[in-house]
Amino acid sequence: MISPETIAAIRDRVEIVAIVSETVKLTRKGRSYVGLCPFHKEKTPSFNVNAERGFFYCFGCKEKGTAFDFVMKAEGLTFPEAARRLAEHAGITIEETATAVERREAEAAKRAIDDLYAVNQLAAHWFERQLREHPAAKIGWAELARRGLSASGQEGSGDGVRADDALQAFRLGYAPPGWDGLTQFLVQQGVSPVTATKIGLIAPRKSGPGSYDWFRHRLMFAIIDTQGRVVGFSGRVLPDPETGVVDKQSPKYINSPESPIYQKGQTLFGLYQARHAIRQQGEAVMVEGNFDVVSLHARGITNVVAPLGTAFTAAQAKLVRRYAPVVTLLFDGDAAGKKATREARETCRAGGLVAKVAVLPGAKDPDDFVREHGAAALTSALRAAKGILEHLIEAILDEGFVRGDVHERAARVREVVQLIASEEDPTVRAMVLSYADGIAQRVGLPGAASFRLLREAVARSLADASQRSPRDRQSEGAAADAAVPTSSHLSGAERDATPGSGPANDIAPWRARSRDRRVEIGHAMLGCVLDFPDLLNDVDADEALRELEGDAALAVAALAAQQKKGQKAGQKFGPDILEVLAQLPMPIHTFAAQRMAAPVHELREDAKRELFSNALKLKRLGLSRQKAHVVEALHRVERTGDSAAEDTLLREWNRRAREKHGLKEG
Ligand SMILES: [Zn+2]
């Protein structure tokens, strides 16, 4: 554990501009620096770095954070890794919270782990050399040629894509058929059999002493972690050297067992090679197999990764999320691939990833498809990817739906209702519902122009059917479920999706305008405080800030609270700028992040002046809002002829007018 004092020292001493400048060319602009964003593709700079705050923000992709976040995102490091990296940069010696004994133990453990990486590295080299030199490796080359991948100096590899770079990047190798080739090599290198066994390269013989190779006559893919270290191997079955036939009994892939350096559910095949492309494109492509990854990579589609012989896990989703917010699932078109797609929805949600689904016509796997149709066709299939909910709804309301009987239709409609209701974000829900409407029109039930009508049509025909066969009580229940939305969320989404009926439309236009204006002014005032947080300690400014309402008022209160906390800890603005941001109301986040990275006012007086003039505007808007209420009330009493009430209102009106006048003088 790095001590909290060390972390605090790093926060204090590290200069974010220096850190960012290592990867981004920055130029000064006002109080901040700007450059081309390293997290998305752009031609004009929208990446802002604020040296005073130690904060960065991109107006394009909205990435933001401290020097820690920058290093973590740009280099895919964990927090402790980023801390070590920054400490080195700032010349800070890392203090660990540990006793001398604990430290010695930790060092010994680290050495043991380093040994495991070193042995895997030796093995990777050996497998690579076998692919080049071993006579039986020609069967491996033939398999690569069958996949349309060729390398220079390999005869018989035909007219495939020149894949030297990809084969090297993925460290393709060959495990020869003998029993102890690798075992002997490792012994020669002075590697202890215990260590090699621990990472599953060799296994002790069951009869008698000695060990044997775990991978035999297989095409070898190195599994590489995000720091470029070989953590394991994945070996693909090859046709028998004698018979030329693939042994059906033998598993298609054998992977390294889990070890202290390899957990399959937390590792993604190809992530190391794909990480820059994933960050640049803001998106990863997830395929099922190792060969898909290598094959797409060799053809220039380089943001591709695959889970390692397991279902896609939440830990893997989080790993992708370190590099990009979006993943496109490109699973095989078979039943297993469809099931994996359905299950990935929850996985992506848990990992904070937006999931899309791309479909390859003809139910092919990506490797088959790209060989047959080329990279451009695959790229356009990726571009046509739909949101995962939309994809799943379309899969339910497909031709099978049209062909199905009324009970099957009811079950499928209910499935769609549940899918839509399970979406938490109301905006997404509304979008998905209107998408379901589109599909409902297409599926071709008479009169089903929207999903609601489709549901009704199905419920009606089910009711007809059950009248004909009244014993079918259970399906009636299903029909009822299908006919009424299963949650209040859904009905909310439906209402929102219909223009002109939402609650926002109850507000008169002038009120909406005045409200927008007040929000805008509130933001401007909040911006002044973000530019100069010490305005919160200014008595006059404090008075002006009392005019704020809504989210801006909440934000100022939260900032003041954070500032108090920060002052106690001897810091200017709370312990961590992201923590400060997290305290602000959601609708303000983007505005506040932008303003913290790129302040508008250079001088405190300017900020203060804008604060006051805006407070005055808010006060006036508040008065005219009251005036409008009074006028409305006057109209009402005029109609009823209540002169006493009219008199009271007029007097109230005058009092407010005087207050407004006094305000103008003040
Ligand atoms: Zn950006």
XYZ file of C-alpha atoms and ligand atoms in Angstrom:
667
model
C 0.000 0.000 0.000
C 1.262 3.441 -0.916
C 0.916 5.695 2.122
C -1.737 8.455 2.059
C 1.049 10.988 2.712
C 2.772 9.928 -0.494
C -0.476 10.210 -2.458
C -1.044 13.709 -1.007
C 2.526 14.707 -1.888
C 2.021 13.504 -5.453
C -1.229 15.493 -5.737
C 0.582 18.601 -4.496
C 3.761 18.358 -6.484
C 2.823 16.829 -9.801
C 2.323 19.352 -12.571
C -0.504 18.263 -14.792
C 0.697 20.386 -17.710
C 4.068 18.629 -17.653
C 2.399 15.207 -17.461
C -0.050 15.863 -20.287
C 2.669 17.488 -22.412
C 4.399 14.117 -22.624
C 1.618 12.930 -24.928
C -0.199 16.092 -26.056
C 1.264 19.256 -27.542
C -0.221 22.043 -25.407
C -0.402 25.764 -26.077
C -1.364 28.445 -23.597
C -4.788 30.047 -23.918
C -5.955 32.426 -21.192
C -5.684 30.710 -17.838
C -5.498 27.230 -19.321
C -3.693 25.179 -21.952
C -5.251 23.568 -24.999
C -4.269 20.765 -27.344
C -5.596 17.930 -29.486
C -7.461 15.422 -27.349
C -5.677 12.062 -26.969
C -8.975 10.327 -26.180
C -10.882 11.058 -29.375
C -10.064 11.978 -32.954
C -10.170 15.701 -33.651
C -8.640 18.331 -35.921
C -9.161 21.445 -33.783
C -8.036 21.403 -30.153
C -10.788 21.041 -27.559
C -8.688 19.452 -24.837
C -8.191 21.913 -21.944
C -5.723 21.628 -19.102
C -5.871 23.917 -16.107
C -2.569 24.082 -14.252
C -3.919 25.897 -11.172
C -6.625 23.340 -10.599
C -4.628 20.349 -11.763
C -7.574 19.450 -13.959
C -8.220 18.520 -17.580
C -11.422 18.487 -19.606
C -12.221 17.739 -23.256
C -15.086 19.725 -24.750
C -15.331 17.091 -27.495
C -15.509 13.734 -25.716
C -16.044 15.087 -22.179
C -13.147 13.130 -20.661
C -12.025 14.887 -17.507
C -9.967 14.491 -14.377
C -6.704 14.999 -12.546
C -3.153 14.029 -13.457
C -3.928 10.610 -11.935
C -6.930 10.153 -14.219
C -4.948 11.296 -17.223
C -2.185 8.749 -16.681
C -4.693 6.007 -15.860
C -6.726 6.695 -19.001
C -3.909 7.443 -21.391
C -1.788 4.490 -20.365
C -4.441 2.147 -19.035
C -2.921 2.001 -15.558
C -4.571 1.244 -12.237
C -4.475 3.871 -9.499
C -1.390 2.485 -7.703
C 0.407 2.110 -11.023
C -0.437 5.701 -11.940
C 0.719 6.866 -8.502
C 4.107 5.182 -8.977
C 4.452 6.652 -12.422
C 3.615 10.194 -11.225
C 5.830 9.856 -8.150
C 8.749 8.980 -10.389
C 7.989 12.000 -12.565
C 7.883 14.371 -9.595
C 10.909 12.808 -7.907
C 8.937 11.604 -4.895
C 10.039 8.505 -3.014
C 7.108 6.188 -2.489
C 6.440 5.409 1.156
C 4.657 2.163 1.767
C 2.557 1.601 4.863
C 4.383 -1.491 6.005
C 6.830 -2.778 8.595
C 10.302 -3.942 7.620
C 9.181 -7.597 7.756
C 6.117 -6.882 5.626
C 8.317 -5.030 3.164
C 10.754 -7.939 2.906
C 7.872 -10.355 2.401
C 6.341 -8.096 -0.229
C 9.660 -7.907 -2.059
C 10.073 -11.677 -2.013
C 6.515 -12.128 -3.318
C 7.171 -9.608 -6.071
C 10.344 -11.443 -7.095
C 8.414 -14.731 -7.263
C 5.773 -13.086 -9.485
C 8.433 -11.512 -11.700
C 9.888 -15.014 -12.175
C 6.554 -16.236 -13.533
C 6.451 -13.450 -16.128
C 10.062 -14.161 -17.062
C 9.396 -17.876 -17.644
C 6.356 -17.109 -19.819
C 8.507 -14.700 -21.785
C 11.098 -17.444 -22.392
C 8.349 -19.838 -23.482
C 6.825 -17.266 -25.852
C 10.198 -16.843 -27.566
C 10.617 -20.590 -27.804
C 7.143 -21.108 -29.365
C 7.832 -18.301 -31.853
C 11.127 -19.931 -32.833
C 9.447 -23.331 -33.271
C 6.943 -21.775 -35.693
C 9.865 -20.555 -37.815
C 12.129 -23.596 -37.464
C 10.344 -26.811 -36.513
C 9.536 -29.061 -39.526
C 6.039 -29.898 -38.227
C 5.233 -26.170 -37.988
C 4.242 -26.330 -41.672
C 0.889 -27.665 -40.474
C 0.529 -24.493 -38.412
C 1.399 -22.393 -41.467
C -1.145 -24.325 -43.521
C -3.821 -23.458 -40.956
C -2.809 -19.784 -41.161
C -2.903 -19.965 -44.969
C -6.381 -21.497 -44.781
C -7.297 -18.330 -42.857
C -5.816 -16.204 -45.608
C -2.859 -15.117 -43.498
C 0.640 -15.377 -44.938
C 4.104 -14.340 -43.863
C 7.210 -13.487 -45.839
C 9.566 -16.423 -46.332
C 6.784 -18.994 -45.920
C 6.152 -21.009 -49.015
C 2.731 -22.395 -49.679
C 1.063 -19.602 -47.779
C -0.596 -18.551 -51.019
C -2.106 -15.205 -51.816
C -3.343 -14.381 -48.333
C -2.961 -11.067 -46.543
C 0.631 -10.268 -45.564
C 0.262 -10.701 -41.827
C 3.860 -10.489 -40.570
C 3.092 -7.547 -38.293
C -0.048 -9.089 -36.847
C 1.608 -12.474 -36.276
C 4.459 -10.726 -34.522
C 2.181 -8.454 -32.494
C 0.171 -11.431 -31.251
C 3.346 -13.488 -30.785
C 2.073 -16.460 -32.740
C 4.039 -19.606 -32.146
C 4.016 -23.345 -32.483
C 4.175 -26.040 -29.793
C 5.797 -29.109 -31.414
C 4.368 -32.619 -31.035
C 7.103 -34.185 -28.828
C 6.565 -34.655 -25.112
C 9.306 -32.600 -23.569
C 10.726 -30.040 -26.019
C 9.746 -27.064 -23.886
C 10.466 -28.916 -20.648
C 14.063 -29.540 -21.733
C 14.509 -25.989 -22.997
C 13.336 -24.542 -19.686
C 15.669 -26.853 -17.726
C 18.576 -25.657 -19.874
C 17.595 -22.089 -19.045
C 17.748 -22.896 -15.347
C 13.997 -22.598 -14.786
C 12.686 -24.589 -11.843
C 10.028 -27.148 -12.875
C 7.924 -25.937 -9.938
C 7.747 -22.451 -11.456
C 6.938 -23.732 -14.953
C 4.249 -26.002 -13.504
C 2.704 -23.122 -11.586
C 1.904 -21.305 -14.839
C 0.798 -24.481 -16.621
C 3.564 -24.755 -19.210
C 4.536 -28.234 -18.081
C 2.917 -30.871 -15.901
C 4.457 -33.576 -13.660
C 4.332 -37.062 -15.173
C 1.720 -39.259 -13.563
C 3.902 -42.364 -13.856
C 7.450 -41.788 -12.704
C 9.570 -38.678 -12.224
C 9.946 -35.726 -14.585
C 7.535 -33.494 -16.448
C 5.950 -33.233 -19.883
C 4.867 -30.316 -22.101
C 1.302 -29.141 -21.557
C 0.867 -27.796 -25.124
C 1.699 -30.259 -27.924
C 1.260 -29.776 -31.688
C -0.771 -26.624 -31.340
C -0.756 -23.163 -32.887
C 0.112 -20.895 -29.967
C -1.288 -17.454 -29.179
C 0.400 -15.542 -26.351
C -1.999 -13.957 -23.865
C -0.589 -10.539 -23.052
C -1.720 -8.217 -20.261
C -2.235 -4.457 -20.628
C 1.378 -3.842 -19.662
C 2.715 -6.056 -22.424
C 3.648 -9.037 -20.233
C 2.936 -12.606 -21.338
C 0.565 -14.029 -18.719
C -0.487 -17.238 -20.458
C -1.067 -19.058 -23.727
C -3.929 -20.254 -25.838
C -3.180 -23.231 -28.094
C -5.349 -24.129 -31.074
C -5.759 -27.702 -32.264
C -4.146 -28.630 -35.623
C -4.680 -31.552 -38.000
C -2.722 -34.676 -37.038
C 0.743 -34.692 -38.714
C 0.263 -38.333 -39.829
C -3.389 -38.480 -40.868
C -4.010 -34.794 -41.674
C -7.287 -35.025 -39.770
C -8.289 -32.937 -36.746
C -8.958 -35.120 -33.719
C -12.561 -34.385 -32.783
C -11.938 -35.592 -29.224
C -9.311 -32.949 -28.667
C -10.538 -29.530 -27.444
C -10.330 -26.782 -30.089
C -8.449 -24.503 -27.707
C -6.374 -25.317 -24.664
C -5.668 -22.315 -22.463
C -3.173 -21.860 -19.657
C -4.703 -22.625 -16.285
C -5.330 -19.694 -13.979
C -2.239 -18.705 -12.026
C -1.040 -15.874 -9.795
C -0.490 -13.832 -12.970
C -3.440 -14.973 -15.090
C -7.162 -14.820 -14.327
C -9.085 -15.539 -17.506
C -12.204 -13.611 -16.462
C -10.101 -10.501 -15.958
C -8.025 -10.646 -19.116
C -8.992 -9.919 -22.711
C -7.232 -11.458 -25.657
C -5.838 -8.715 -27.908
C -6.420 -5.769 -25.555
C -2.721 -4.936 -25.386
C -2.475 -4.821 -29.185
C -5.819 -3.028 -29.574
C -5.584 -0.485 -26.770
C -4.435 2.526 -28.792
C -7.011 1.922 -31.528
C -9.770 1.435 -28.952
C -8.921 4.731 -27.288
C -8.634 6.575 -30.593
C -11.936 5.264 -31.921
C -13.729 5.492 -28.595
C -14.977 1.991 -29.123
C -13.926 -1.649 -28.831
C -15.148 -4.566 -30.922
C -15.724 -7.804 -29.022
C -15.488 -11.071 -30.963
C -15.565 -14.673 -29.759
C -12.328 -16.219 -30.936
C -8.594 -15.576 -30.999
C -8.476 -16.113 -34.737
C -11.177 -13.491 -35.279
C -9.014 -10.976 -33.402
C -5.816 -11.757 -35.309
C -7.586 -11.998 -38.656
C -9.334 -8.611 -38.295
C -6.162 -7.030 -36.945
C -4.175 -8.274 -39.960
C -6.767 -6.623 -42.207
C -6.537 -3.241 -40.517
C -9.452 -3.482 -38.075
C -7.376 -3.115 -34.958
C -9.741 -2.265 -32.083
C -10.791 -5.891 -31.603
C -10.620 -8.062 -28.469
C -12.022 -11.437 -27.331
C -12.838 -13.014 -23.983
C -10.621 -16.013 -23.231
C -12.762 -19.091 -23.530
C -15.272 -17.774 -21.020
C -18.437 -15.749 -21.195
C -17.775 -12.008 -21.347
C -17.406 -10.931 -17.689
C -18.104 -7.687 -15.847
C -14.395 -7.451 -14.979
C -13.574 -7.629 -18.695
C -16.202 -4.968 -19.417
C -14.562 -2.713 -16.834
C -11.203 -3.377 -18.440
C -12.562 -2.185 -21.799
C -14.161 0.808 -20.065
C -10.685 2.009 -19.079
C -10.090 2.712 -22.765
C -13.486 3.475 -24.314
C -17.133 3.910 -23.310
C -18.627 1.805 -26.102
C -18.314 -1.839 -27.129
C -19.708 -3.380 -30.309
C -20.488 -7.070 -29.901
C -19.657 -9.069 -32.992
C -20.448 -12.586 -31.853
C -21.022 -15.582 -34.109
C -24.455 -15.900 -35.706
C -25.122 -19.347 -34.178
C -27.293 -20.100 -31.147
C -24.334 -19.820 -28.762
C -23.444 -16.415 -30.174
C -27.031 -15.218 -29.800
C -27.120 -16.378 -26.205
C -23.795 -14.634 -25.516
C -25.236 -11.418 -26.988
C -28.313 -11.564 -24.737
C -26.172 -12.149 -21.665
C -23.737 -9.382 -22.558
C -26.389 -6.732 -21.914
C -26.170 -7.117 -18.146
C -22.386 -7.543 -18.293
C -21.966 -4.263 -20.156
C -24.330 -2.487 -17.813
C -22.312 -3.745 -14.825
C -19.094 -2.583 -16.448
C -20.475 0.839 -17.397
C -20.223 0.167 -21.123
C -22.663 1.215 -23.820
C -23.297 -1.961 -25.846
C -24.027 -2.169 -29.544
C -24.549 -5.262 -31.654
C -23.313 -5.798 -35.194
C -24.764 -8.597 -37.287
C -22.971 -10.363 -40.121
C -25.299 -11.498 -42.885
C -25.295 -15.243 -43.413
C -24.660 -16.059 -39.738
C -20.894 -16.269 -40.294
C -18.115 -15.749 -37.806
C -16.060 -12.561 -38.308
C -13.019 -14.429 -39.644
C -15.061 -16.254 -42.335
C -16.858 -13.056 -43.212
C -13.795 -10.865 -43.592
C -12.041 -13.463 -45.767
C -15.035 -13.732 -48.052
C -16.192 -10.117 -48.220
C -13.165 -8.066 -47.174
C -12.440 -5.507 -44.478
C -14.630 -2.760 -45.982
C -17.752 -4.959 -45.757
C -16.953 -5.808 -42.168
C -16.376 -2.151 -41.310
C -19.754 -1.194 -42.726
C -21.403 -4.014 -40.742
C -19.774 -2.504 -37.650
C -21.014 0.964 -38.581
C -24.539 -0.409 -38.918
C -24.444 -1.762 -35.352
C -27.592 -1.089 -33.317
C -28.058 -0.488 -29.610
C -28.244 -3.832 -27.819
C -31.862 -3.322 -26.674
C -32.961 -2.500 -30.197
C -31.126 -5.549 -31.470
C -32.760 -7.820 -28.899
C -36.238 -6.449 -29.625
C -35.726 -6.958 -33.326
C -34.557 -10.521 -32.658
C -37.766 -11.223 -30.708
C -40.096 -9.597 -33.243
C -38.616 -11.379 -36.254
C -40.188 -13.648 -38.880
C -40.654 -16.269 -36.174
C -43.036 -13.835 -34.524
C -45.124 -13.457 -37.661
C -45.210 -17.202 -38.272
C -45.859 -18.048 -34.612
C -49.283 -18.822 -33.219
C -51.114 -16.381 -31.004
C -49.663 -17.797 -27.769
C -46.123 -17.545 -29.025
C -46.780 -13.993 -30.148
C -48.129 -13.084 -26.724
C -45.065 -14.566 -25.035
C -42.754 -12.604 -27.347
C -44.641 -9.353 -26.868
C -44.371 -9.852 -23.136
C -40.646 -10.430 -23.500
C -40.307 -7.108 -25.341
C -42.376 -5.327 -22.669
C -40.057 -6.700 -20.008
C -36.975 -5.722 -21.971
C -38.176 -2.151 -22.371
C -39.297 -1.893 -18.757
C -35.886 -3.114 -17.548
C -34.151 -0.134 -19.111
C -33.471 2.396 -16.364
C -32.688 5.474 -18.423
C -35.986 7.166 -19.423
C -34.460 8.730 -22.537
C -33.151 5.395 -23.781
C -36.492 3.794 -22.886
C -38.393 6.341 -24.957
C -36.029 5.833 -27.887
C -36.266 2.073 -27.688
C -40.041 2.217 -27.552
C -40.231 4.281 -30.688
C -37.846 1.785 -32.257
C -40.196 -1.033 -31.218
C -42.980 0.914 -32.937
C -40.948 0.843 -36.132
C -40.533 -2.916 -35.944
C -44.202 -3.390 -35.043
C -45.145 -1.673 -38.289
C -42.850 -3.977 -40.190
C -43.902 -7.337 -38.738
C -47.147 -7.140 -40.649
C -49.996 -7.817 -38.223
C -53.003 -5.891 -39.497
C -53.421 -2.521 -37.788
C -50.238 -2.849 -35.736
C -48.761 0.562 -36.551
C -47.118 0.883 -33.147
C -45.888 -1.435 -30.447
C -48.875 -0.497 -28.275
C -51.253 -1.457 -31.098
C -49.289 -4.638 -31.706
C -49.741 -5.530 -28.054
C -53.426 -4.824 -28.280
C -53.785 -6.813 -31.504
C -52.059 -9.785 -29.894
C -54.145 -9.500 -26.721
C -57.345 -9.292 -28.809
C -56.576 -12.310 -30.918
C -55.564 -14.182 -27.780
C -58.899 -13.285 -26.200
C -60.667 -14.568 -29.338
C -58.637 -17.746 -29.205
C -59.410 -18.362 -25.544
C -63.096 -17.826 -26.179
C -62.824 -20.628 -28.656
C -60.907 -22.768 -26.145
C -61.808 -21.549 -22.654
C -59.611 -24.105 -20.857
C -56.512 -22.140 -21.800
C -56.519 -20.031 -18.638
C -52.779 -19.775 -18.255
C -52.263 -18.013 -21.547
C -54.956 -15.524 -20.657
C -52.677 -14.444 -17.846
C -49.919 -14.019 -20.384
C -52.226 -11.962 -22.565
C -53.096 -9.674 -19.690
C -49.413 -9.137 -19.001
C -48.797 -8.422 -22.614
C -51.685 -6.011 -22.890
C -50.778 -3.792 -19.946
C -47.335 -2.370 -19.319
C -45.625 -4.207 -16.474
C -44.268 -1.113 -14.801
C -45.067 2.523 -14.357
C -41.702 3.309 -15.978
C -42.944 1.950 -19.240
C -46.079 4.032 -19.326
C -43.897 7.037 -18.526
C -41.704 6.224 -21.474
C -44.687 5.890 -23.747
C -46.009 9.231 -22.678
C -42.634 10.862 -23.238
C -42.352 9.260 -26.628
C -45.584 10.892 -27.822
C -44.927 14.515 -28.673
C -47.272 17.108 -27.252
C -48.475 15.116 -24.259
C -45.533 15.329 -21.849
C -45.787 17.254 -18.583
C -43.343 19.887 -19.851
C -45.988 21.045 -22.285
C -48.229 22.233 -19.453
C -45.971 25.232 -18.981
C -46.971 28.394 -20.829
C -44.325 29.460 -23.386
C -43.455 32.728 -21.638
C -42.886 30.895 -18.397
C -40.638 28.374 -20.103
C -38.670 31.231 -21.674
C -38.270 33.050 -18.408
C -37.234 29.795 -16.703
C -34.574 29.111 -19.349
C -33.272 32.631 -18.925
C -33.028 32.215 -15.153
C -31.161 28.902 -15.564
C -28.759 30.537 -17.997
C -28.033 33.427 -15.635
C -27.644 30.973 -12.754
C -24.994 29.079 -14.724
C -23.148 32.312 -15.487
C -23.037 33.120 -11.767
C -21.908 29.628 -10.842
C -19.185 29.989 -13.480
C -17.851 33.099 -11.721
C -17.582 31.127 -8.482
C -15.829 28.258 -10.260
C -13.349 30.747 -11.749
C -12.646 32.267 -8.332
C -13.766 29.935 -5.518
C -12.719 32.449 -2.864
C -15.765 34.546 -3.916
C -17.621 32.134 -1.628
C -15.884 33.846 1.298
C -16.803 37.346 0.104
C -19.723 38.851 2.048
C -21.103 40.902 -0.878
C -20.785 38.031 -3.293
C -22.517 35.774 -0.809
C -25.466 38.199 -0.776
C -25.629 38.125 -4.578
C -25.478 34.320 -4.640
C -28.634 34.162 -2.533
C -30.590 35.097 -5.665
C -29.728 31.710 -7.152
C -32.320 28.968 -7.345
C -32.527 25.376 -8.477
C -29.438 23.383 -9.456
C -27.131 26.404 -9.480
C -28.067 27.187 -5.855
C -27.487 23.549 -4.862
C -24.160 23.599 -6.657
C -22.970 26.729 -4.844
C -24.015 25.220 -1.512
C -22.125 22.012 -2.344
C -19.044 23.996 -3.373
C -19.133 25.980 -0.153
C -19.362 22.772 1.870
C -16.477 21.199 -0.077
C -14.432 24.334 0.382
C -14.907 24.227 4.142
C -13.772 20.622 4.136
C -10.798 21.541 1.963
C -9.785 24.443 4.201
C -9.670 22.103 7.154
C -7.339 19.863 5.170
C -5.316 22.896 4.082
C -6.444 22.691 0.478
C -8.022 25.246 -1.743
C -11.039 23.454 -3.062
C -11.753 20.113 -1.477
C -9.425 17.121 -1.494
C -10.086 15.958 -5.042
C -11.585 17.924 -7.883
C -13.574 14.918 -9.117
C -14.974 14.491 -5.630
C -16.032 18.144 -5.727
C -17.696 17.532 -9.083
C -19.468 14.464 -7.745
C -21.140 16.619 -5.096
C -22.769 18.864 -7.704
C -26.238 18.206 -9.130
C -26.071 16.029 -12.276
C -27.378 18.639 -14.785
C -24.508 20.929 -13.795
C -21.664 18.402 -14.174
C -20.698 19.143 -17.739
C -20.900 22.889 -17.288
C -18.841 22.769 -14.078
C -16.216 20.428 -15.524
C -15.786 22.661 -18.567
C -15.507 25.751 -16.447
C -12.982 24.215 -14.064
C -10.771 23.193 -16.966
C -11.203 26.437 -18.886
C -11.983 29.447 -16.668
C -13.510 32.458 -18.425
C -12.442 35.287 -16.137
C -8.800 36.164 -15.740
C -9.399 38.759 -13.034
C -11.276 38.338 -9.800
C -12.876 41.801 -10.157
C -14.342 40.846 -13.530
C -15.838 37.675 -12.088
C -17.261 39.622 -9.160
C -18.722 42.301 -11.446
C -20.443 39.690 -13.611
C -21.751 37.980 -10.496
C -23.400 41.201 -9.285
C -24.898 42.236 -12.610
C -26.383 38.751 -13.001
C -27.772 38.741 -9.468
C -29.541 41.981 -10.379
C -30.976 40.396 -13.517
C -32.267 37.447 -11.504
C -33.902 39.783 -9.006
C -35.665 41.660 -11.818
C -36.809 38.469 -13.488
C -38.157 37.327 -10.138
C -40.099 40.574 -9.804
C -41.595 40.371 -13.274
C -42.587 36.782 -12.501
C -44.438 38.099 -9.447
C -45.936 40.892 -11.549
C -47.341 38.362 -13.973
C -48.934 36.519 -11.085
C -50.471 39.743 -9.775
C -51.843 40.649 -13.209
C -53.399 37.206 -13.548
C -54.944 37.544 -10.088
C -56.249 41.025 -10.977
C -57.981 39.637 -14.053
C -59.606 36.994 -11.894
C -60.965 39.445 -9.298
C -62.127 41.811 -12.053
C -64.309 39.023 -13.359
C -65.725 38.306 -9.876
C -66.083 42.034 -9.051
C -64.398 41.770 -5.625
C -63.143 45.355 -5.171
C -61.548 44.792 -1.749
C -59.382 42.014 -3.128
C -58.530 44.210 -6.089
C -57.416 46.953 -3.740
C -55.146 44.620 -1.728
C -53.536 43.304 -4.874
C -52.868 46.775 -6.219
C -51.261 47.841 -2.968
C -49.049 44.739 -2.981
C -48.144 45.531 -6.573
C -47.049 49.057 -5.660
C -44.913 47.819 -2.786
C -43.056 45.503 -5.124
C -42.639 48.208 -7.731
C -41.035 50.421 -5.086
C -38.729 47.606 -4.066
C -37.696 47.223 -7.679
C -37.038 50.952 -7.920
C -34.971 50.922 -4.739
C -33.002 48.061 -6.169
C -32.207 50.073 -9.290
C -30.741 52.852 -7.179
C -28.745 50.450 -4.986
Zn -11.691 14.369 -26.335
